[in-house]
XYZ file of N, CA and C in Angstrom:
849
model
N 161.166 69.806 31.607
C 161.262 71.254 31.772
C 162.617 71.650 32.347
N 163.087 70.906 33.382
C 164.376 71.230 34.002
C 165.506 71.147 32.991
N 165.474 70.111 32.136
C 166.528 69.940 31.142
C 166.521 71.085 30.132
N 165.352 71.445 29.643
C 165.264 72.536 28.675
C 165.727 73.851 29.273
N 165.375 74.087 30.540
C 165.824 75.305 31.220
C 167.345 75.355 31.310
N 167.959 74.213 31.640
C 169.405 74.152 31.759
C 170.085 74.417 30.419
N 169.546 73.827 29.368
C 170.135 74.039 28.043
C 170.053 75.510 27.642
N 168.941 76.129 27.985
C 168.777 77.552 27.680
C 169.757 78.397 28.471
N 169.855 78.107 29.770
C 170.723 78.865 30.670
C 172.181 78.755 30.258
N 172.611 77.560 29.853
C 174.014 77.333 29.529
C 174.370 77.684 28.085
N 173.384 78.134 27.329
C 173.642 78.521 25.947
C 174.657 79.661 25.891
N 175.609 79.547 24.973
C 176.654 80.564 24.852
C 176.137 81.855 24.207
N 174.835 81.859 23.899
C 174.257 83.078 23.345
C 174.180 84.176 24.408
N 174.233 83.755 25.672
C 174.096 84.715 26.768
C 175.456 85.082 27.354
N 175.564 86.281 27.904
C 176.768 86.698 28.601
C 176.993 85.814 29.823
N 178.254 85.671 30.217
C 178.577 84.838 31.375
C 177.823 85.284 32.620
N 177.750 86.599 32.844
C 177.094 87.110 34.043
C 175.622 86.713 34.087
N 174.965 86.714 32.916
C 173.552 86.322 32.829
C 173.412 84.835 33.108
N 174.297 84.038 32.522
C 174.241 82.581 32.721
C 174.474 82.216 34.177
N 175.394 82.922 34.827
C 175.695 82.643 36.237
C 174.486 82.920 37.108
N 173.864 84.082 36.928
C 172.698 84.430 37.741
C 171.544 83.471 37.480
N 171.360 83.088 36.226
C 170.289 82.153 35.886
C 170.539 80.783 36.499
N 171.810 80.356 36.495
C 172.150 79.075 37.110
C 171.891 79.095 38.611
N 172.171 80.230 39.254
C 171.907 80.343 40.688
C 170.423 80.154 40.978
N 169.601 80.808 40.181
C 168.151 80.685 40.369
C 167.699 79.260 40.098
N 168.194 78.690 39.002
C 167.819 77.330 38.640
C 168.294 76.345 39.694
N 169.530 76.530 40.168
C 170.078 75.627 41.178
C 169.296 75.676 42.474
N 168.899 76.861 42.898
C 168.148 77.003 44.144
C 166.742 76.450 44.016
N 166.235 76.335 42.769
C 164.876 75.820 42.574
C 164.837 74.300 42.534
N 166.014 73.676 42.402
C 166.058 72.221 42.365
C 165.730 71.652 43.740
N 164.842 70.691 43.771
C 164.539 70.021 45.028
C 165.662 69.043 45.315
N 166.288 69.106 46.525
C 167.359 68.162 46.833
C 166.920 66.727 46.582
N 167.758 65.985 45.866
C 167.413 64.607 45.570
C 166.549 64.467 44.331
N 166.383 65.539 43.563
C 165.584 65.520 42.347
C 166.013 64.350 41.464
N 165.057 63.621 40.945
C 165.375 62.413 40.176
C 165.404 62.644 38.669
N 165.441 63.901 38.229
C 165.480 64.194 36.806
C 166.849 63.802 36.251
N 166.956 62.560 35.813
C 168.250 62.018 35.389
C 168.809 62.702 34.156
N 167.928 63.124 33.237
C 168.405 63.786 32.018
C 169.102 65.102 32.349
N 168.491 65.883 33.220
C 169.087 67.156 33.624
C 170.403 66.937 34.341
N 170.443 65.931 35.187
C 171.660 65.597 35.935
C 172.794 65.204 34.995
N 172.508 64.328 34.044
C 173.528 63.891 33.085
C 173.986 65.052 32.210
N 173.059 65.930 31.876
C 173.414 67.095 31.071
C 174.400 67.998 31.814
N 174.169 68.189 33.099
C 175.077 69.012 33.902
C 176.465 68.386 33.982
N 176.526 67.080 34.141
C 177.825 66.399 34.222
C 178.607 66.569 32.910
N 177.897 66.572 31.809
C 178.564 66.778 30.528
C 178.914 68.251 30.345
N 178.036 69.133 30.793
C 178.245 70.573 30.607
C 179.494 71.059 31.320
N 179.787 70.506 32.479
C 180.956 70.977 33.228
C 182.248 70.606 32.509
N 182.215 69.539 31.722
C 183.395 69.146 30.953
C 183.621 70.088 29.770
N 182.568 70.761 29.336
C 182.643 71.600 28.151
C 182.714 73.088 28.482
N 182.770 73.401 29.773
C 182.756 74.794 30.214
C 184.062 75.130 30.923
N 184.701 76.219 30.504
C 185.963 76.630 31.118
C 185.808 77.763 32.126
N 184.737 78.512 32.029
C 184.528 79.651 32.930
C 184.363 79.144 34.360
N 185.300 79.459 35.267
C 185.232 78.925 36.627
C 183.991 79.362 37.394
N 183.451 80.530 37.059
C 182.252 80.997 37.759
C 181.040 80.157 37.376
N 180.953 79.817 36.098
C 179.844 78.972 35.635
C 180.028 77.550 36.151
N 181.271 77.064 36.119
C 181.544 75.717 36.618
C 181.154 75.595 38.099
N 181.421 76.636 38.867
C 181.057 76.615 40.286
C 179.546 76.440 40.467
N 178.767 77.165 39.679
C 177.308 77.058 39.789
C 176.814 75.691 39.329
N 177.462 75.135 38.298
C 177.095 73.788 37.845
C 177.379 72.771 38.945
N 178.520 72.912 39.603
C 178.878 72.007 40.700
C 177.832 72.082 41.817
N 177.426 73.302 42.162
C 176.389 73.457 43.186
C 175.105 72.729 42.783
N 174.724 72.856 41.503
C 173.502 72.206 41.023
C 173.640 70.692 41.035
N 174.806 70.193 40.656
C 175.040 68.747 40.704
C 174.875 68.241 42.139
N 175.408 69.005 43.096
C 175.266 68.619 44.494
C 173.823 68.534 44.938
N 172.979 69.412 44.392
C 171.568 69.418 44.779
C 170.831 68.141 44.392
N 171.361 67.428 43.420
C 170.713 66.180 43.007
C 170.954 65.036 43.999
N 171.970 65.174 44.840
C 172.281 64.157 45.861
C 172.442 62.761 45.259
N 173.277 62.682 44.230
C 173.533 61.409 43.557
C 174.854 60.824 44.039
N 174.844 59.576 44.441
C 176.066 58.944 44.934
C 177.106 58.821 43.818
N 176.646 58.675 42.572
C 177.618 58.504 41.485
C 178.271 59.818 41.059
N 177.902 60.933 41.712
C 178.603 62.193 41.438
C 179.891 62.304 42.267
N 180.094 61.368 43.177
C 181.243 61.430 44.089
C 182.569 61.497 43.341
N 182.770 60.615 42.360
C 184.060 60.562 41.654
C 184.350 61.876 40.934
N 183.332 62.445 40.298
C 183.508 63.727 39.609
C 183.864 64.833 40.605
N 183.140 64.908 41.705
C 183.383 65.941 42.712
C 184.733 65.750 43.395
N 185.097 64.514 43.624
C 186.407 64.199 44.211
C 187.534 64.684 43.299
N 187.390 64.416 42.010
C 188.411 64.821 41.038
C 188.594 66.339 41.046
N 187.490 67.069 41.093
C 187.562 68.532 41.097
C 188.174 69.033 42.409
N 187.703 68.499 43.527
C 188.168 68.960 44.836
C 189.657 68.708 45.042
N 190.181 67.628 44.472
C 191.590 67.280 44.651
C 192.508 67.904 43.606
N 191.937 68.518 42.591
C 192.729 69.065 41.492
C 193.374 70.396 41.907
N 194.653 70.378 42.169
C 195.344 71.576 42.637
C 195.413 72.671 41.584
N 195.184 72.315 40.322
C 195.216 73.313 39.249
C 193.842 73.954 39.024
N 192.815 73.391 39.646
C 191.463 73.922 39.462
C 191.271 75.205 40.264
N 190.307 75.995 39.852
C 189.974 77.220 40.578
C 189.595 76.872 42.020
N 190.143 77.564 43.022
C 189.858 77.214 44.427
C 188.386 77.339 44.810
N 187.654 78.232 44.143
C 186.224 78.356 44.430
C 185.447 77.154 43.893
N 185.888 76.620 42.751
C 185.314 75.371 42.239
C 185.567 74.241 43.230
N 186.799 74.172 43.707
C 187.174 73.104 44.632
C 186.386 73.221 45.938
N 186.177 74.449 46.381
C 185.364 74.683 47.584
C 183.946 74.141 47.379
N 183.341 74.483 46.238
C 181.976 74.032 45.948
C 181.909 72.513 45.831
N 182.928 71.927 45.222
C 182.953 70.470 45.091
C 183.045 69.800 46.458
N 183.865 70.368 47.345
C 183.980 69.818 48.696
C 182.643 69.856 49.416
N 181.922 70.965 49.290
C 180.599 71.081 49.905
C 179.645 70.048 49.316
N 179.649 69.933 47.990
C 178.719 69.030 47.306
C 178.960 67.572 47.675
N 180.184 67.225 48.029
C 180.499 65.844 48.415
C 179.642 65.394 49.598
N 179.275 66.331 50.461
C 178.467 65.975 51.636
C 177.106 65.416 51.244
N 176.649 65.711 50.036
C 175.312 65.281 49.603
C 175.327 63.949 48.853
N 176.507 63.372 48.643
C 176.566 62.157 47.820
C 176.230 60.888 48.597
N 176.446 60.911 49.908
C 176.202 59.704 50.702
C 177.211 58.606 50.453
N 178.356 58.941 49.861
C 179.369 57.932 49.539
C 180.147 57.543 50.792
N 180.486 56.277 50.907
C 181.150 55.768 52.110
C 182.549 56.350 52.307
N 183.151 56.859 51.240
C 184.490 57.436 51.350
C 184.475 58.949 51.602
N 183.287 59.528 51.718
C 183.176 60.983 51.831
C 183.930 61.544 53.030
N 183.746 60.939 54.192
C 184.351 61.488 55.414
C 185.869 61.434 55.355
N 186.419 60.305 54.946
C 187.879 60.189 54.892
C 188.462 61.165 53.864
N 187.778 61.342 52.731
C 188.243 62.285 51.718
C 188.206 63.713 52.258
N 187.111 64.072 52.909
C 186.967 65.439 53.417
C 187.967 65.734 54.528
N 188.258 64.762 55.356
C 189.277 64.963 56.395
C 190.636 65.225 55.755
N 190.906 64.526 54.673
C 192.161 64.746 53.948
C 192.180 66.140 53.324
N 191.069 66.534 52.711
C 190.980 67.856 52.086
C 191.095 68.976 53.118
N 190.667 68.704 54.341
C 190.721 69.720 55.404
C 192.147 70.056 55.816
N 193.098 69.284 55.324
C 194.511 69.538 55.642
C 195.288 70.046 54.436
N 194.591 70.376 53.351
C 195.269 70.872 52.154
C 195.443 72.386 52.222
N 196.356 72.893 51.416
C 196.610 74.332 51.358
C 196.121 74.867 50.016
N 195.389 75.970 50.067
C 194.885 76.594 48.842
C 194.658 78.078 49.114
N 194.275 78.816 48.092
C 194.001 80.241 48.236
C 192.963 80.475 49.330
N 193.339 81.262 50.331
C 192.472 81.547 51.484
C 191.964 80.277 52.176
N 192.684 79.197 51.980
C 192.294 77.905 52.559
C 190.867 77.508 52.192
N 190.450 77.868 50.982
C 189.067 77.608 50.578
C 188.721 76.129 50.550
N 189.647 75.288 50.088
C 189.351 73.860 50.000
C 189.167 73.261 51.390
N 190.071 73.598 52.297
C 189.959 73.092 53.663
C 188.681 73.589 54.328
N 188.337 74.836 54.087
C 187.131 75.397 54.693
C 185.876 74.735 54.131
N 185.899 74.458 52.822
C 184.774 73.732 52.230
C 184.638 72.343 52.811
N 185.776 71.706 53.059
C 185.755 70.361 53.640
C 185.168 70.372 55.051
N 185.529 71.370 55.841
C 184.988 71.482 57.200
C 183.477 71.701 57.163
N 183.024 72.597 56.300
C 181.584 72.841 56.187
C 180.855 71.595 55.701
N 181.494 70.842 54.816
C 180.899 69.616 54.303
C 180.795 68.561 55.405
N 181.838 68.444 56.208
C 181.802 67.511 57.346
C 180.700 67.895 58.324
N 180.508 69.186 58.514
C 179.431 69.676 59.386
C 178.077 69.155 58.901
N 177.833 69.253 57.594
C 176.565 68.802 57.024
C 176.381 67.299 57.235
N 177.442 66.542 56.990
C 177.366 65.088 57.183
C 177.079 64.764 58.642
N 177.758 65.441 59.551
C 177.580 65.168 60.980
C 176.150 65.394 61.425
N 175.561 66.487 60.996
C 174.196 66.817 61.414
C 173.198 65.765 60.935
N 173.519 65.127 59.807
C 172.603 64.130 59.234
C 172.964 62.686 59.595
N 173.916 62.495 60.507
C 174.416 61.145 60.793
C 174.064 60.686 62.200
N 174.419 59.439 62.481
C 174.167 58.886 63.812
C 175.187 59.426 64.817
N 174.999 59.078 66.074
C 175.811 59.643 67.141
C 177.290 59.308 66.998
N 177.599 58.103 66.540
C 179.000 57.692 66.395
C 179.715 58.568 65.369
N 179.081 58.766 64.226
C 179.678 59.601 63.172
C 179.757 61.050 63.633
N 178.709 61.530 64.278
C 178.699 62.920 64.756
C 179.852 63.179 65.722
N 180.061 62.240 66.638
C 181.132 62.398 67.629
C 182.501 62.411 66.963
N 182.691 61.510 66.004
C 183.966 61.438 65.286
C 184.262 62.764 64.588
N 183.277 63.310 63.905
C 183.472 64.578 63.197
C 183.622 65.726 64.183
N 182.870 65.696 65.262
C 182.981 66.737 66.302
C 184.406 66.819 66.833
N 184.991 65.666 67.155
C 186.366 65.629 67.671
C 187.340 66.187 66.643
N 187.138 65.805 65.376
C 188.020 66.267 64.300
C 187.963 67.789 64.163
N 186.762 68.352 64.174
C 186.619 69.798 63.980
C 187.099 70.567 65.215
N 186.901 70.017 66.394
C 187.446 70.654 67.599
C 188.960 70.759 67.498
N 189.608 69.702 67.041
C 191.055 69.727 66.892
C 191.493 70.761 65.853
N 190.707 70.892 64.782
C 191.020 71.906 63.765
C 190.910 73.308 64.356
N 189.857 73.539 65.123
C 189.670 74.861 65.733
C 190.770 75.163 66.738
N 191.239 74.134 67.397
C 192.229 74.301 68.463
C 193.645 74.459 67.919
N 193.991 73.726 66.872
C 195.394 73.616 66.467
C 195.750 74.252 65.124
N 194.771 74.767 64.391
C 195.058 75.366 63.089
C 195.642 76.762 63.253
N 196.740 77.035 62.574
C 197.392 78.335 62.691
C 196.686 79.413 61.867
N 196.170 79.048 60.702
C 195.587 80.036 59.808
C 194.201 80.441 60.311
N 193.962 81.739 60.466
C 192.757 82.213 61.151
C 191.474 81.976 60.357
N 191.536 82.002 59.016
C 190.308 81.774 58.240
C 189.759 80.380 58.479
N 190.665 79.397 58.466
C 190.234 78.014 58.687
C 189.785 77.822 60.133
N 190.482 78.467 61.047
C 190.086 78.392 62.466
C 188.683 78.970 62.649
N 188.424 80.038 61.936
C 187.114 80.679 62.013
C 186.021 79.772 61.450
N 186.289 79.113 60.325
C 185.320 78.188 59.732
C 185.020 77.029 60.675
N 186.069 76.482 61.293
C 185.881 75.386 62.247
C 185.063 75.854 63.458
N 185.319 77.074 63.900
C 184.592 77.639 65.030
C 183.109 77.770 64.700
N 182.818 78.290 63.524
C 181.425 78.423 63.086
C 180.742 77.070 63.001
N 181.443 76.075 62.454
C 180.876 74.728 62.326
C 180.524 74.149 63.694
N 181.352 74.421 64.684
C 181.079 73.913 66.032
C 179.774 74.485 66.590
N 179.449 75.709 66.207
C 178.186 76.289 66.652
C 176.999 75.478 66.158
N 177.052 75.045 64.897
C 175.965 74.239 64.331
C 175.947 72.836 64.937
N 177.128 72.252 65.112
C 177.184 70.923 65.722
C 176.647 70.976 67.146
N 176.992 72.042 67.867
C 176.511 72.192 69.232
C 175.009 72.365 69.297
N 174.460 73.017 68.322
C 173.014 73.255 68.292
C 172.236 71.943 68.293
N 172.768 70.936 67.592
C 172.056 69.668 67.440
C 172.625 68.530 68.286
N 173.674 68.823 69.059
C 174.293 67.769 69.874
C 173.493 67.512 71.146
N 173.392 66.241 71.521
C 172.737 65.902 72.789
C 173.617 66.327 73.958
N 174.906 66.119 73.815
C 175.862 66.534 74.842
C 176.775 67.601 74.225
N 176.597 68.851 74.643
C 177.324 69.966 74.053
C 178.599 70.321 74.809
N 178.905 69.628 75.888
C 179.942 70.054 76.831
C 181.272 70.368 76.167
N 181.821 69.420 75.397
C 183.143 69.632 74.796
C 183.126 70.763 73.772
N 182.040 70.853 73.039
C 181.931 71.924 72.044
C 181.907 73.281 72.726
N 181.101 73.409 73.766
C 180.990 74.686 74.472
C 182.316 75.062 75.129
N 183.004 74.097 75.694
C 184.313 74.364 76.312
C 185.290 74.915 75.279
N 185.309 74.301 74.095
C 186.224 74.763 73.048
C 185.841 76.155 72.559
N 184.560 76.399 72.398
C 184.122 77.716 71.932
C 184.457 78.804 72.959
N 184.336 78.492 74.219
C 184.697 79.467 75.256
C 186.191 79.789 75.208
N 186.996 78.771 74.951
C 188.440 79.022 74.860
C 188.758 79.889 73.649
N 187.968 79.761 72.587
C 188.193 80.554 71.379
C 187.782 82.014 71.565
N 187.082 82.317 72.629
C 186.785 83.717 72.948
C 188.054 84.501 73.264
N 189.150 83.776 73.533
C 190.432 84.410 73.853
C 191.410 84.354 72.676
N 190.934 83.956 71.504
C 191.802 83.810 70.342
C 192.482 85.139 69.983
N 193.674 85.049 69.404
C 194.405 86.256 68.996
C 193.674 87.028 67.902
N 192.942 86.312 67.041
C 192.239 86.947 65.929
C 190.861 87.428 66.382
N 190.576 88.702 66.160
C 189.256 89.198 66.548
C 188.161 88.585 65.676
N 188.518 88.164 64.446
C 187.550 87.477 63.597
C 187.099 86.169 64.254
N 188.056 85.428 64.797
C 187.738 84.164 65.449
C 186.959 84.409 66.733
N 187.359 85.417 67.511
C 186.635 85.726 68.747
C 185.181 86.108 68.440
N 185.028 86.891 67.378
C 183.680 87.300 66.961
C 182.831 86.084 66.599
N 183.427 85.180 65.820
C 182.716 83.970 65.401
C 182.437 83.055 66.585
N 183.344 83.016 67.563
C 183.121 82.196 68.757
C 181.891 82.681 69.528
N 181.713 83.994 69.602
C 180.509 84.546 70.253
C 179.252 84.051 69.542
N 179.270 84.143 68.210
C 178.114 83.746 67.412
C 177.861 82.248 67.527
N 178.926 81.459 67.500
C 178.784 80.002 67.600
C 178.166 79.600 68.939
N 178.545 80.288 69.989
C 177.940 80.015 71.301
C 176.454 80.341 71.281
N 176.093 81.454 70.640
C 174.678 81.816 70.534
C 173.909 80.797 69.703
N 174.540 80.300 68.658
C 173.932 79.279 67.806
C 173.680 78.006 68.607
N 174.681 77.554 69.330
C 174.577 76.297 70.084
C 173.633 76.397 71.270
N 173.504 77.596 71.835
C 172.775 77.742 73.103
C 171.577 78.687 73.008
N 171.082 78.928 71.817
C 169.979 79.871 71.643
C 168.782 79.516 72.536
N 168.347 80.493 73.327
C 167.174 80.315 74.174
C 167.375 79.502 75.443
N 168.623 79.098 75.717
C 168.865 78.247 76.893
C 169.123 79.041 78.162
N 169.488 80.313 78.031
C 169.846 81.164 79.179
C 170.952 80.527 80.024
N 171.914 79.890 79.337
C 173.025 79.229 80.044
C 173.849 80.266 80.805
N 173.823 80.186 82.116
C 174.402 81.238 82.954
C 175.920 81.344 82.823
N 176.596 80.202 82.732
C 178.057 80.221 82.644
C 178.522 80.889 81.346
N 177.836 80.588 80.253
C 178.194 81.193 78.974
C 177.843 82.676 78.948
N 176.719 83.016 79.513
C 176.333 84.427 79.581
C 177.374 85.240 80.348
N 177.917 84.640 81.398
C 178.953 85.327 82.175
C 180.196 85.573 81.324
N 180.581 84.574 80.522
C 181.747 84.727 79.655
C 181.516 85.823 78.618
N 180.323 85.855 78.062
C 180.029 86.861 77.047
C 179.917 88.262 77.647
N 179.451 88.342 78.887
C 179.422 89.648 79.570
C 180.839 90.204 79.712
N 181.790 89.311 79.955
C 183.192 89.732 80.038
C 183.657 90.274 78.693
N 183.223 89.620 77.603
C 183.604 90.089 76.273
C 183.042 91.489 76.023
N 181.807 91.705 76.435
C 181.175 93.016 76.239
C 181.973 94.111 76.946
N 182.487 93.789 78.117
C 183.189 94.781 78.928
C 184.676 94.889 78.599
N 185.297 93.778 78.220
C 186.754 93.745 78.199
C 187.413 93.521 76.845
N 186.676 93.014 75.853
C 187.353 92.718 74.591
C 187.882 94.009 73.968
N 189.114 93.983 73.470
C 189.721 95.199 72.907
C 189.106 95.645 71.586
N 188.308 94.775 70.962
C 187.751 95.103 69.665
C 186.259 95.454 69.788
N 185.879 96.579 69.228
C 184.494 97.048 69.353
C 183.497 96.141 68.636
N 183.935 95.516 67.522
C 183.044 94.602 66.798
C 182.694 93.409 67.676
N 183.699 92.835 68.328
C 183.473 91.681 69.196
C 182.574 92.071 70.370
N 182.799 93.228 70.930
C 181.966 93.675 72.052
C 180.503 93.805 71.619
N 180.315 94.377 70.427
C 178.958 94.553 69.912
C 178.290 93.211 69.616
N 179.045 92.297 68.997
C 178.511 90.969 68.697
C 178.145 90.223 69.978
N 179.023 90.276 70.961
C 178.779 89.580 72.228
C 177.481 90.059 72.865
N 177.219 91.353 72.757
C 176.008 91.925 73.348
C 174.754 91.329 72.704
N 174.750 91.224 71.372
C 173.609 90.640 70.663
C 173.476 89.152 70.991
N 174.611 88.460 71.071
C 174.589 87.024 71.340
C 174.048 86.714 72.732
N 174.290 87.586 73.666
C 173.714 87.431 75.009
C 172.188 87.401 74.922
N 171.631 88.305 74.136
C 170.169 88.356 73.992
C 169.630 87.114 73.298
N 170.388 86.579 72.330
C 169.955 85.363 71.635
C 169.933 84.184 72.602
N 170.964 84.072 73.412
C 171.021 82.971 74.379
C 169.915 83.112 75.427
N 169.645 84.335 75.829
C 168.555 84.573 76.790
C 167.183 84.319 76.161
N 167.130 84.434 74.831
C 165.851 84.293 74.158
C 164.986 85.522 74.309
N 165.640 86.649 74.559
C 164.914 87.897 74.785
C 165.378 88.959 73.791
N 164.654 90.061 73.754
C 165.046 91.201 72.927
C 164.845 92.469 73.747
N 165.896 93.250 73.884
C 165.811 94.489 74.644
C 165.829 95.682 73.707
N 165.478 96.858 74.242
C 165.493 98.072 73.435
C 166.874 98.332 72.854
N 167.897 97.937 73.599
C 169.275 98.224 73.198
C 169.658 97.526 71.902
N 169.115 96.338 71.684
C 169.498 95.583 70.479
C 168.342 95.403 69.505
N 167.178 95.985 69.812
C 166.017 95.756 68.961
C 166.266 96.186 67.515
N 166.970 97.302 67.333
C 167.247 97.772 65.980
C 168.025 96.765 65.176
N 169.096 96.246 65.767
C 169.904 95.263 65.053
C 169.146 93.951 64.886
N 168.377 93.548 65.898
C 167.607 92.317 65.804
C 166.585 92.417 64.678
N 165.981 93.586 64.519
C 165.014 93.778 63.437
C 165.700 93.627 62.088
N 166.907 94.167 61.973
C 167.671 94.029 60.735
C 167.952 92.558 60.451
N 168.305 91.817 61.491
C 168.598 90.397 61.324
C 167.357 89.641 60.865
N 166.216 89.930 61.482
C 164.994 89.232 61.117
C 164.601 89.549 59.679
N 164.827 90.780 59.253
C 164.468 91.199 57.906
C 165.346 90.522 56.866
N 166.644 90.402 57.156
C 167.584 89.897 56.156
C 167.777 88.387 56.209
N 167.449 87.769 57.340
C 167.691 86.330 57.484
C 166.538 85.544 56.885
N 166.599 85.329 55.578
C 165.474 84.734 54.866
C 165.616 83.229 54.643
N 166.850 82.725 54.632
C 167.061 81.317 54.287
C 167.756 80.611 55.447
N 167.023 79.814 56.170
C 167.592 79.054 57.274
C 167.494 77.567 56.981
N 168.481 76.811 57.400
C 168.436 75.360 57.327
C 169.224 74.832 58.505
N 169.341 73.529 58.575
C 170.148 72.943 59.652
C 171.618 73.321 59.517
N 172.044 73.630 58.300
C 173.466 73.822 58.040
C 173.876 75.275 57.888
N 172.910 76.159 57.690
C 173.261 77.541 57.393
C 172.126 78.454 57.821
N 172.458 79.472 58.578
C 171.461 80.441 59.016
C 171.976 81.837 58.700
N 171.208 82.602 57.942
C 171.652 83.949 57.604
C 171.745 84.828 58.856
N 170.928 84.513 59.864
C 171.001 85.284 61.108
C 172.397 85.208 61.702
N 172.914 83.999 61.805
C 174.239 83.835 62.395
C 175.346 84.235 61.417
N 175.119 84.032 60.115
C 176.103 84.480 59.129
C 176.284 85.991 59.197
N 175.185 86.713 59.348
C 175.260 88.171 59.441
C 176.021 88.606 60.681
N 175.809 87.914 61.768
C 176.519 88.264 62.996
C 178.010 87.947 62.896
N 178.341 86.881 62.161
C 179.750 86.528 61.987
C 180.476 87.529 61.100
N 179.751 88.151 60.194
C 180.367 89.070 59.243
C 180.642 90.402 59.908
N 181.916 90.796 59.956
C 182.251 92.066 60.575
C 181.685 93.232 59.791
N 181.395 93.006 58.479
C 180.831 94.080 57.667
C 179.456 94.508 58.177
N 178.797 93.611 58.929
C 177.485 93.943 59.478
C 177.535 95.194 60.338
N 178.690 95.453 60.928
C 178.768 96.514 61.906
C 179.404 97.793 61.375
N 179.690 97.838 60.062
C 180.307 99.038 59.503
C 179.320 99.762 58.598
């Protein structure tokens, strides 16, 4: 059934926009690690025969959902191809995290230092490393944690700094010892970019949700009172409530919106925190 659905979806009888939406639905319906080898092989062949970067991106996402180690070489080739569409390369970098290949971490660290449109490849590599870290043992987690902390600390470009900051929130959420992550996130509350400061607030809430950590709450109270940007002040206020594990009348309206819209949560991605990171949430 999966193979027939894919052949139908990828048929050139349909407009690109229809095929893209259908692929998204089909891709999201795939169970990670699905063993349907025919469908998997068909996708690998289909990407070679498709030039539309939007369709190729969705195919790459679906290939990643199969969690096949032998997809590593294909995904590596796409991610490293400087002539490829940057959104394709971003998706390939993310999908590499699902291959379980022994070279994944070293490749992703290399990709995290590449330059591309909006730093999409580097950002995909950071998000991919985040996924690997959450699913790995303590030694691997620590190695990736140190790498991403350095990226958040030393990267000049704000988009990549923001991605690294967000990733630290997820790593902190699952870390046994959060000290270094929390210290770095607190320092990012003073970042020159209000986008990064906003994300640092959210990352702290992600890492410390329900803990009522007094030292962090004090830092966020300062943001509410002193940050020059109204978006950051508003975000900090909501994040305080998340860390406290409480809901007050003042933020109940926004919290209700978050609960309504945050439909897909996993260890690696939470719409609740994504919405808070997005400055568009407040306009």
